XYZ file of C-alpha atoms in Angstrom:
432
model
C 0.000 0.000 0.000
C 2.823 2.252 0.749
C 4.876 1.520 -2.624
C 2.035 2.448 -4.407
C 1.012 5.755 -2.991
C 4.600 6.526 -3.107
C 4.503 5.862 -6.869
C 1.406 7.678 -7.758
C 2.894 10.668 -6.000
C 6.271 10.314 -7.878
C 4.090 10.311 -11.215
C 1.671 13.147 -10.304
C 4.987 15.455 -9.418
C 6.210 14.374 -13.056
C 3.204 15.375 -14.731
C 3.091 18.731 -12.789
C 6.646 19.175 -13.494
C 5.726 18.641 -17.622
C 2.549 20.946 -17.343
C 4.426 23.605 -16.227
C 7.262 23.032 -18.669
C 4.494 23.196 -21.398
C 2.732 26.227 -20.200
C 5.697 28.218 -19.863
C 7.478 28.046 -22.859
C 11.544 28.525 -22.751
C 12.607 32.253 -23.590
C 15.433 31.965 -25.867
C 16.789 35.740 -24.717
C 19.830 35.488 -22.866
C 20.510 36.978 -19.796
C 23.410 38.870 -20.561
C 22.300 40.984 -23.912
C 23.974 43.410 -26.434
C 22.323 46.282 -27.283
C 21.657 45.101 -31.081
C 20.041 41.646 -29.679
C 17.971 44.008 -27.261
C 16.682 45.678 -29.980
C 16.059 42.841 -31.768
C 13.820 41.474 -29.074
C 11.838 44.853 -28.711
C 10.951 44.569 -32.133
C 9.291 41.089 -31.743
C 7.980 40.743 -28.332
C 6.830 44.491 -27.077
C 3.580 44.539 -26.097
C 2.752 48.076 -27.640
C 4.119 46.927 -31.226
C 2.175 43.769 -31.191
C -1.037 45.866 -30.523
C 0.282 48.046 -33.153
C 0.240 44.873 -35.564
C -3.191 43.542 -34.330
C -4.882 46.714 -35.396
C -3.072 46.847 -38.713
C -5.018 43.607 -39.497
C -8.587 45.038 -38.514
C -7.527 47.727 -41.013
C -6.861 45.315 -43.388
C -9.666 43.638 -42.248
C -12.228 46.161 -43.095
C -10.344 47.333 -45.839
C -10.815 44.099 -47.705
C -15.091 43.895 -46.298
C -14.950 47.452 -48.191
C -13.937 45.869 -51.542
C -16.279 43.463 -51.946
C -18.184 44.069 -55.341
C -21.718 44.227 -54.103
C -23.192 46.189 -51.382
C -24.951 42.727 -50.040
C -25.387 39.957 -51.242
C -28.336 38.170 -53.639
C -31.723 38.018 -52.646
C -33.679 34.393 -53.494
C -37.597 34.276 -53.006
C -39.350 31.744 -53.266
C -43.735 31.756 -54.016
C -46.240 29.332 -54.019
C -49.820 29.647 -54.421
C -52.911 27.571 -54.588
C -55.736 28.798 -57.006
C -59.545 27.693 -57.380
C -61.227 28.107 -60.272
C -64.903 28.563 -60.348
C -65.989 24.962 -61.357
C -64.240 23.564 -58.075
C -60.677 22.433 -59.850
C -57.411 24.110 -58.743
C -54.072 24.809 -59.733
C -50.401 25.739 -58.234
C -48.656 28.940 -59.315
C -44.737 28.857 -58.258
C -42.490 32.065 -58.333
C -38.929 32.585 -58.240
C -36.810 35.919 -57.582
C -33.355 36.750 -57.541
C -32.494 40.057 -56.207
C -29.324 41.852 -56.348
C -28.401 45.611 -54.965
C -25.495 47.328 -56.923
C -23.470 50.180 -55.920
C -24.535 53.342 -57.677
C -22.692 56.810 -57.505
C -19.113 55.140 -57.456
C -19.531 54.562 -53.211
C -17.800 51.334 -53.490
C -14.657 52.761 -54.978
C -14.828 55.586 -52.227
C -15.610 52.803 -49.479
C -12.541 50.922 -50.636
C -10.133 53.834 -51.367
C -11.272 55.731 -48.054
C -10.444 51.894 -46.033
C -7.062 51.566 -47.619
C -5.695 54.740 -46.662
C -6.599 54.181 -43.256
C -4.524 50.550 -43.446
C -2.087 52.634 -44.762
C -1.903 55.017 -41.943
C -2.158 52.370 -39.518
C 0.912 50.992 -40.940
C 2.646 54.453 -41.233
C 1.705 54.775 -37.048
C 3.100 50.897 -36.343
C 6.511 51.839 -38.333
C 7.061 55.018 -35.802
C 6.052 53.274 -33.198
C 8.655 50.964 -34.254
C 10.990 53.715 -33.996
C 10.023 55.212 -30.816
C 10.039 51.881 -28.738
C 13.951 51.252 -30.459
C 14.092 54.729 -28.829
C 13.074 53.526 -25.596
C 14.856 50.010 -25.579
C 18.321 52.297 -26.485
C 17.531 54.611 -23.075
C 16.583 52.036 -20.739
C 19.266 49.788 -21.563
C 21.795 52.892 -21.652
C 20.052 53.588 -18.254
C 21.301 50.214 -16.704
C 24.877 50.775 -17.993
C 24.189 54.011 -16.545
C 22.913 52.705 -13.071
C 25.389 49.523 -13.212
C 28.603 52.716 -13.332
C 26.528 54.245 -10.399
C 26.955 51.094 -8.398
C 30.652 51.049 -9.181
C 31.223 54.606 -8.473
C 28.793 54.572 -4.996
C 31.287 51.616 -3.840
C 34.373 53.627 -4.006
C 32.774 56.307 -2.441
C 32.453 53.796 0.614
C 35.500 52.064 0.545
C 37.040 55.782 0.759
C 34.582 56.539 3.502
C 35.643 52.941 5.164
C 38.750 53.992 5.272
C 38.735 57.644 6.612
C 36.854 55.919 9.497
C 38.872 53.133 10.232
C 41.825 55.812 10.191
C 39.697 58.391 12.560
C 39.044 55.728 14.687
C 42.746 54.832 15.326
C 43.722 58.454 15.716
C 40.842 58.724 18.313
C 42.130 55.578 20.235
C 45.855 57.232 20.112
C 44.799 60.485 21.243
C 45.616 62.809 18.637
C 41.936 63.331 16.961
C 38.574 64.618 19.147
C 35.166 62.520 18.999
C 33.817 65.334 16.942
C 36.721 64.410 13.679
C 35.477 60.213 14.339
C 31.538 61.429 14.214
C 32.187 63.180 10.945
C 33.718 60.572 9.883
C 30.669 58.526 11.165
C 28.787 60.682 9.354
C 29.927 60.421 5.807
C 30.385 56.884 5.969
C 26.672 56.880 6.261
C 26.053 58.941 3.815
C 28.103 56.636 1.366
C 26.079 53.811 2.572
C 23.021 55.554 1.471
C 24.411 56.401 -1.820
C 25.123 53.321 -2.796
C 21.453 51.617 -1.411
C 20.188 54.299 -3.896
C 22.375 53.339 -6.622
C 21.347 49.665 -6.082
C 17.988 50.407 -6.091
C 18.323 52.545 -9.070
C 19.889 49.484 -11.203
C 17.355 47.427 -10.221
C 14.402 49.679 -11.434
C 16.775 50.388 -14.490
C 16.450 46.427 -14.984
C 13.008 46.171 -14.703
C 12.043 48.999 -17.034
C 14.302 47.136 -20.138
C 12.715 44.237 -19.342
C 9.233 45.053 -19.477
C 10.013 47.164 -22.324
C 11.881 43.469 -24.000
C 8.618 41.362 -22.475
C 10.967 39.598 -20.361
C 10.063 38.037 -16.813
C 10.860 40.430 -14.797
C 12.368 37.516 -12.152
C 14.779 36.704 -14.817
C 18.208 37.943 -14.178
C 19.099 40.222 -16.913
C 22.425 41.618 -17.689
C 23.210 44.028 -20.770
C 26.391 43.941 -21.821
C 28.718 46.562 -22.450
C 30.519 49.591 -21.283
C 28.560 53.406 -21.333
C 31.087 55.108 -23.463
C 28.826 58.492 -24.873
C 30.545 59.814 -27.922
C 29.178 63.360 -29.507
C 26.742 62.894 -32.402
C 27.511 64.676 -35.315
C 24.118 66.446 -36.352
C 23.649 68.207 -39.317
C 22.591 71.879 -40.048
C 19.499 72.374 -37.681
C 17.428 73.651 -40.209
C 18.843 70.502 -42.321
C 17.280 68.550 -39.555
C 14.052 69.473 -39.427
C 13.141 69.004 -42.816
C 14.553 65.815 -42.969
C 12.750 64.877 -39.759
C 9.439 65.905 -41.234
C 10.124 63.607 -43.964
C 10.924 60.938 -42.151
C 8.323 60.576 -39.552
C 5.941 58.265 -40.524
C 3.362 59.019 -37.721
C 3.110 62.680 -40.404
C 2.586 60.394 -43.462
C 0.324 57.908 -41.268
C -1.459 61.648 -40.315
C -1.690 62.885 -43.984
C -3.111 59.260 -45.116
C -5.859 60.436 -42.574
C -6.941 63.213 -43.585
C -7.284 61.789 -47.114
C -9.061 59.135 -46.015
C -11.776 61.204 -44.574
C -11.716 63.538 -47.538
C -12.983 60.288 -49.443
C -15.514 59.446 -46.140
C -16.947 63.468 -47.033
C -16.972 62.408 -50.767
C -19.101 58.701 -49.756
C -20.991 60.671 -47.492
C -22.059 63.503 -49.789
C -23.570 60.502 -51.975
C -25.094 58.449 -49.676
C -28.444 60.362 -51.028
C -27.742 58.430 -54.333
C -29.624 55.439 -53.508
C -28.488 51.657 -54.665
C -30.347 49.932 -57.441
C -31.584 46.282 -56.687
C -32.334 44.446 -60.430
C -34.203 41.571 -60.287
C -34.964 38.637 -62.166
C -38.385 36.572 -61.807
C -39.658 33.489 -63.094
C -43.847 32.376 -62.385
C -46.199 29.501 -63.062
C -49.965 30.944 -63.034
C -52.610 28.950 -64.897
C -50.391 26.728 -66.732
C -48.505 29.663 -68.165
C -44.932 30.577 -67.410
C -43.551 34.175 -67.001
C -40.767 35.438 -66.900
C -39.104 39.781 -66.417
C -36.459 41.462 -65.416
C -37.214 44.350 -62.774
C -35.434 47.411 -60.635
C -36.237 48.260 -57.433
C -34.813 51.451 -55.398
C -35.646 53.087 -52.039
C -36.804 57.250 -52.285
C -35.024 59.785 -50.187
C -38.016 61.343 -49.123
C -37.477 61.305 -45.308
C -33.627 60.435 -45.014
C -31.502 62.641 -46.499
C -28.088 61.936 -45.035
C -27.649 64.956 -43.382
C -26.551 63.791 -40.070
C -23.539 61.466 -41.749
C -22.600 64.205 -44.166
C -22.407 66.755 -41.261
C -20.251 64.205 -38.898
C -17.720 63.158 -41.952
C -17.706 67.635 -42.809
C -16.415 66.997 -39.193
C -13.700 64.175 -39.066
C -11.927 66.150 -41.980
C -11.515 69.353 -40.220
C -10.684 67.122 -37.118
C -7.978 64.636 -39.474
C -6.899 68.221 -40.597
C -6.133 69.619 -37.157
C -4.247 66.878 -35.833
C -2.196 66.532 -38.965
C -1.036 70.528 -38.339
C -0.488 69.718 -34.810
C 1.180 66.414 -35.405
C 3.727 68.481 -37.917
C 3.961 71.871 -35.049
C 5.010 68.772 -32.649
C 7.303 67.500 -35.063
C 8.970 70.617 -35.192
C 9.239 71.465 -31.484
C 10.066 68.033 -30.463
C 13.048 68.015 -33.268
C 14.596 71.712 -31.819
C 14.435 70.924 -28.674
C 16.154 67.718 -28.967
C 18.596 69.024 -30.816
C 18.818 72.014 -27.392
C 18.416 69.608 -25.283
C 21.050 66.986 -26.744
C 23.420 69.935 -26.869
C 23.381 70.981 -23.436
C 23.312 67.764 -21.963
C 26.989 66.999 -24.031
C 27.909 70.312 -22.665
C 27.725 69.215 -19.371
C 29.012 65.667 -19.734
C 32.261 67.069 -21.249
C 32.364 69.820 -18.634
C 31.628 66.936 -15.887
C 33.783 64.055 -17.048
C 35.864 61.095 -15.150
C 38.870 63.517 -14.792
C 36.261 66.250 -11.865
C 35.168 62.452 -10.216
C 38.921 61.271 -9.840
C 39.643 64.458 -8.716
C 37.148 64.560 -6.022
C 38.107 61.454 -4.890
C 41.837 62.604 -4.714
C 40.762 65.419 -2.791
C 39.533 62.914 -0.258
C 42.431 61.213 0.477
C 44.590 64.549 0.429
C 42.307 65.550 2.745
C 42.864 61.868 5.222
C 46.360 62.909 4.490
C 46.460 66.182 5.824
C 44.290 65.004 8.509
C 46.797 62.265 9.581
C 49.540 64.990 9.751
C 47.373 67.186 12.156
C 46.496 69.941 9.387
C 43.076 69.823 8.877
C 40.343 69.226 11.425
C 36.906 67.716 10.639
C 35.549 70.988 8.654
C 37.672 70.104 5.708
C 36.724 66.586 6.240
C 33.260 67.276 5.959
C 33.969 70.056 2.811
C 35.657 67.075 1.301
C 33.006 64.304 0.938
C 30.802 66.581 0.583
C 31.873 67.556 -2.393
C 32.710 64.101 -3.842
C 29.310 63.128 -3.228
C 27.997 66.396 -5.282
C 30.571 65.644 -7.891
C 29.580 61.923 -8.139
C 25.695 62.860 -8.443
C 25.759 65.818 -10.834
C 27.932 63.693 -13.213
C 25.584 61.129 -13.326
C 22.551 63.336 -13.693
C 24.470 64.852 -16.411
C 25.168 61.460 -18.116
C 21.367 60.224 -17.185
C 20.301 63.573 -19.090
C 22.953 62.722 -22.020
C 20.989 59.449 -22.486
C 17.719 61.272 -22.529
C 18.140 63.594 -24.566
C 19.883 61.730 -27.161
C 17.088 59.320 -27.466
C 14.132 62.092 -27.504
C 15.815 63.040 -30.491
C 16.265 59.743 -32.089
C 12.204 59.322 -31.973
C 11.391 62.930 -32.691
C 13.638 62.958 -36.247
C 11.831 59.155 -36.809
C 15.405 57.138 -36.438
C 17.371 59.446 -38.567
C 20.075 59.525 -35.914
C 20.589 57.482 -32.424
C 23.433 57.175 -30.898
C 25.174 53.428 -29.903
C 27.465 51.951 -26.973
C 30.641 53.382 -28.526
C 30.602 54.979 -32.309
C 27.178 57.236 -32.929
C 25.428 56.197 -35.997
C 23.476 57.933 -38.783
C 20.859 55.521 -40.647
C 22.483 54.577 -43.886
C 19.050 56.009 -45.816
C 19.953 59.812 -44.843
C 23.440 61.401 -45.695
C 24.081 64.552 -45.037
């Protein structure tokens, strides 16, 4: 009795172990990732392009119910009648129709045209989104390399901190420092604790941003690869720019598609008040006699005249108008003040490079020198991580804004420039 229970639960575990094996599938992404193979995965997995795709079919989708060649389709009836004639005999007459409506005033063609464009402009939005979530995969995995430096940086700050401590402490025991020179020391150890708890924190949200953006399990360890090296990006006459920016955004052409789309909507509208023809065939049996005709039918606009749908479609092309102009004001502001923002931010990175963080942290031990010899007292102690900890954040704010900046404009000029790991590149479709 016990070997068996003992088997059945050996084979239940096994088939839980294979249900859950076949339920969740294996992800073939890697846990440490280059940028390209980041990318890569974006493109295939992210939530927001997949929608993207799924509403490029219904466009399709309706696009190819607007093209069908009939506005319905045929109509059979079907009759049958007994007669009586006078002298008590009777007879069956039988009737056949076939019905069919036909488009009149060319609305299929405007139907059909009017649904294309807006597959096309659904396709137009799903390319920039394209762009804009490479945009955002570049940034947040930039934004780990970012955090991961952080890290690094936050633990020197600490082991320097250690250190001043440890030496404080000795001078305290010896009796040539005060309590007050060990509590500042105290006191910026601390601080470089907290530092670094942010800057682990920070790479873990950094983590968890790329992989939500990748559709990754957010459990999974993930580990881009690569060193933040930001190089200047060589942009092209502003003005230059722009107009190549308007010319490449495909969210504008997806915009313009719109707005000729409803232009053709106004058109089918406006028509709607030509009514559709239904021809007819007919075939009858009465008294032994067979008949056959052609006929038309069609409906009178006497108490419907469209006004309502021609109004409302008047509407959606001043409304497909406005956010066209808008979209292409946007375009314009987004693509000068990238190219502001992208130049202040390399400003400041070259003004705040790795030479002003070494030589805070040089300062530092100066200052534990000059301590040690009796020079300094715990002002200059304090002045001294003090400003290493300033030095440490506003380079990395400076480098976090770098990143930012470089990537707004990457998605506001539609991919026409983004910047890489090491070399910045310029798509091969554009030269200057």
């Amino acid at each position: 009795m016990y070997s068996s229970l003992r088997y059945l639960t050996v084979v239940g575990l096994c088939l839980l172990a294979a249900i859950s094996q076949s339920v969740a599938s294996p992800d073939p992404t890697p846990a440490r990732l280059s940028l390209d193979a980041a990318l890569s995965r974006a493109m295939e997995y992210n939530y927001a392009i997949q929608a993207a795709q799924r509403r490029v079919g219904i466009r399709a989708g309706e696009a190819e119910h607007a093209g069908r060649l009939f506005p319905s389709n045929p109509e059979l009836e079907l009759e049958r009648a007994d007669r009586e004639a006078p002298d008590g005999s009777s007879t069956t007459d039988l009737g056949i129709t076939l019905k069919q409506e036909i488009w009149m005033g060319n609305k299929g063609d405007l139907r059909e045209e009017a649904a294309n464009l807006r597959t096309k402009a659904a396709r137009n939005e799903l390319d920039f989104l394209r762009t804009s979530v490479a945009a955002r995969t570049r940034r947040a995995f930039m934004r780990v390399l970012l955090a991961r430096e952080a890290v690094r940086t936050a633990e020197r700050v600490v082991e320097l901190a250690e250190r001043l401590q440890r030496y404080a402490r000795r001078r305290k025991q010896a009796g040539e420092a005060t309590r007050m020179e060990v509590n500042v020391a105290v006191i910026g150890l601390g601080r470089a604790r907290a530092e670094r708890v942010r800057a682990e924190r920070d790479l873990t949200r950094a983590r968890l941003t790329l992989a939500e953006i990748l559709n990754i399990d957010p459990s999974r360890p993930l580990e881009p690869q690569g060193e933040l090296q930001p190089v200047a990006l060589n942009l092209p006459n502003t003005n230059t720019l722009v107009r190549r920016a308007l010319d490449r955004r495909r969210d504008l052409a997806g915009s313009a598609q719109a707005v000729l789309a409803a232009r053709k909507e106004l058109r089918l509208a406006n028509r709607e008040i030509i009514p559709n023809l239904t021809i007819m065939g007919f075939y009858k049996e009465e008294e032994s006699a067979e008949i056959t005709g052609l006929g038309v039918s069609v409906p009178i606009p006497l108490f419907h005249y469209y006004s309502g749908e021609q109004a409302a479609a008047g509407e959606r092309l001043q409304l497909a108008q406005v956010e066209r102009d808008a979209l292409m004001l946007q375009v314009r502001r987004e693509t000068l003040q990238g190219i502001a923002d992208y130049r202040a931010a390399r400003r400041r990175v070259d003004l705040l490079n790795d030479d002003m963080l070494a030589a805070a942290e040089q300062n530092l031990r100066l200052t534990r020198v000059a301590f040690s010899e009796g020079k300094v007292g715990a002002p200059a102690i304090t002045t001294a991580q003090d400003n290493l900890l300033n030095v440490r954040r506003t380079y990395l704010d400076a480098l976090d804004e770098l990143i930012s900046a470089a990537t707004a404009l990457e998605r506001a000029t539609g991919g026409l420039i983004h910047m890489g790991q090491g070399v910045p590149k310029t798509d091969s479709r554009e030269k200057s």
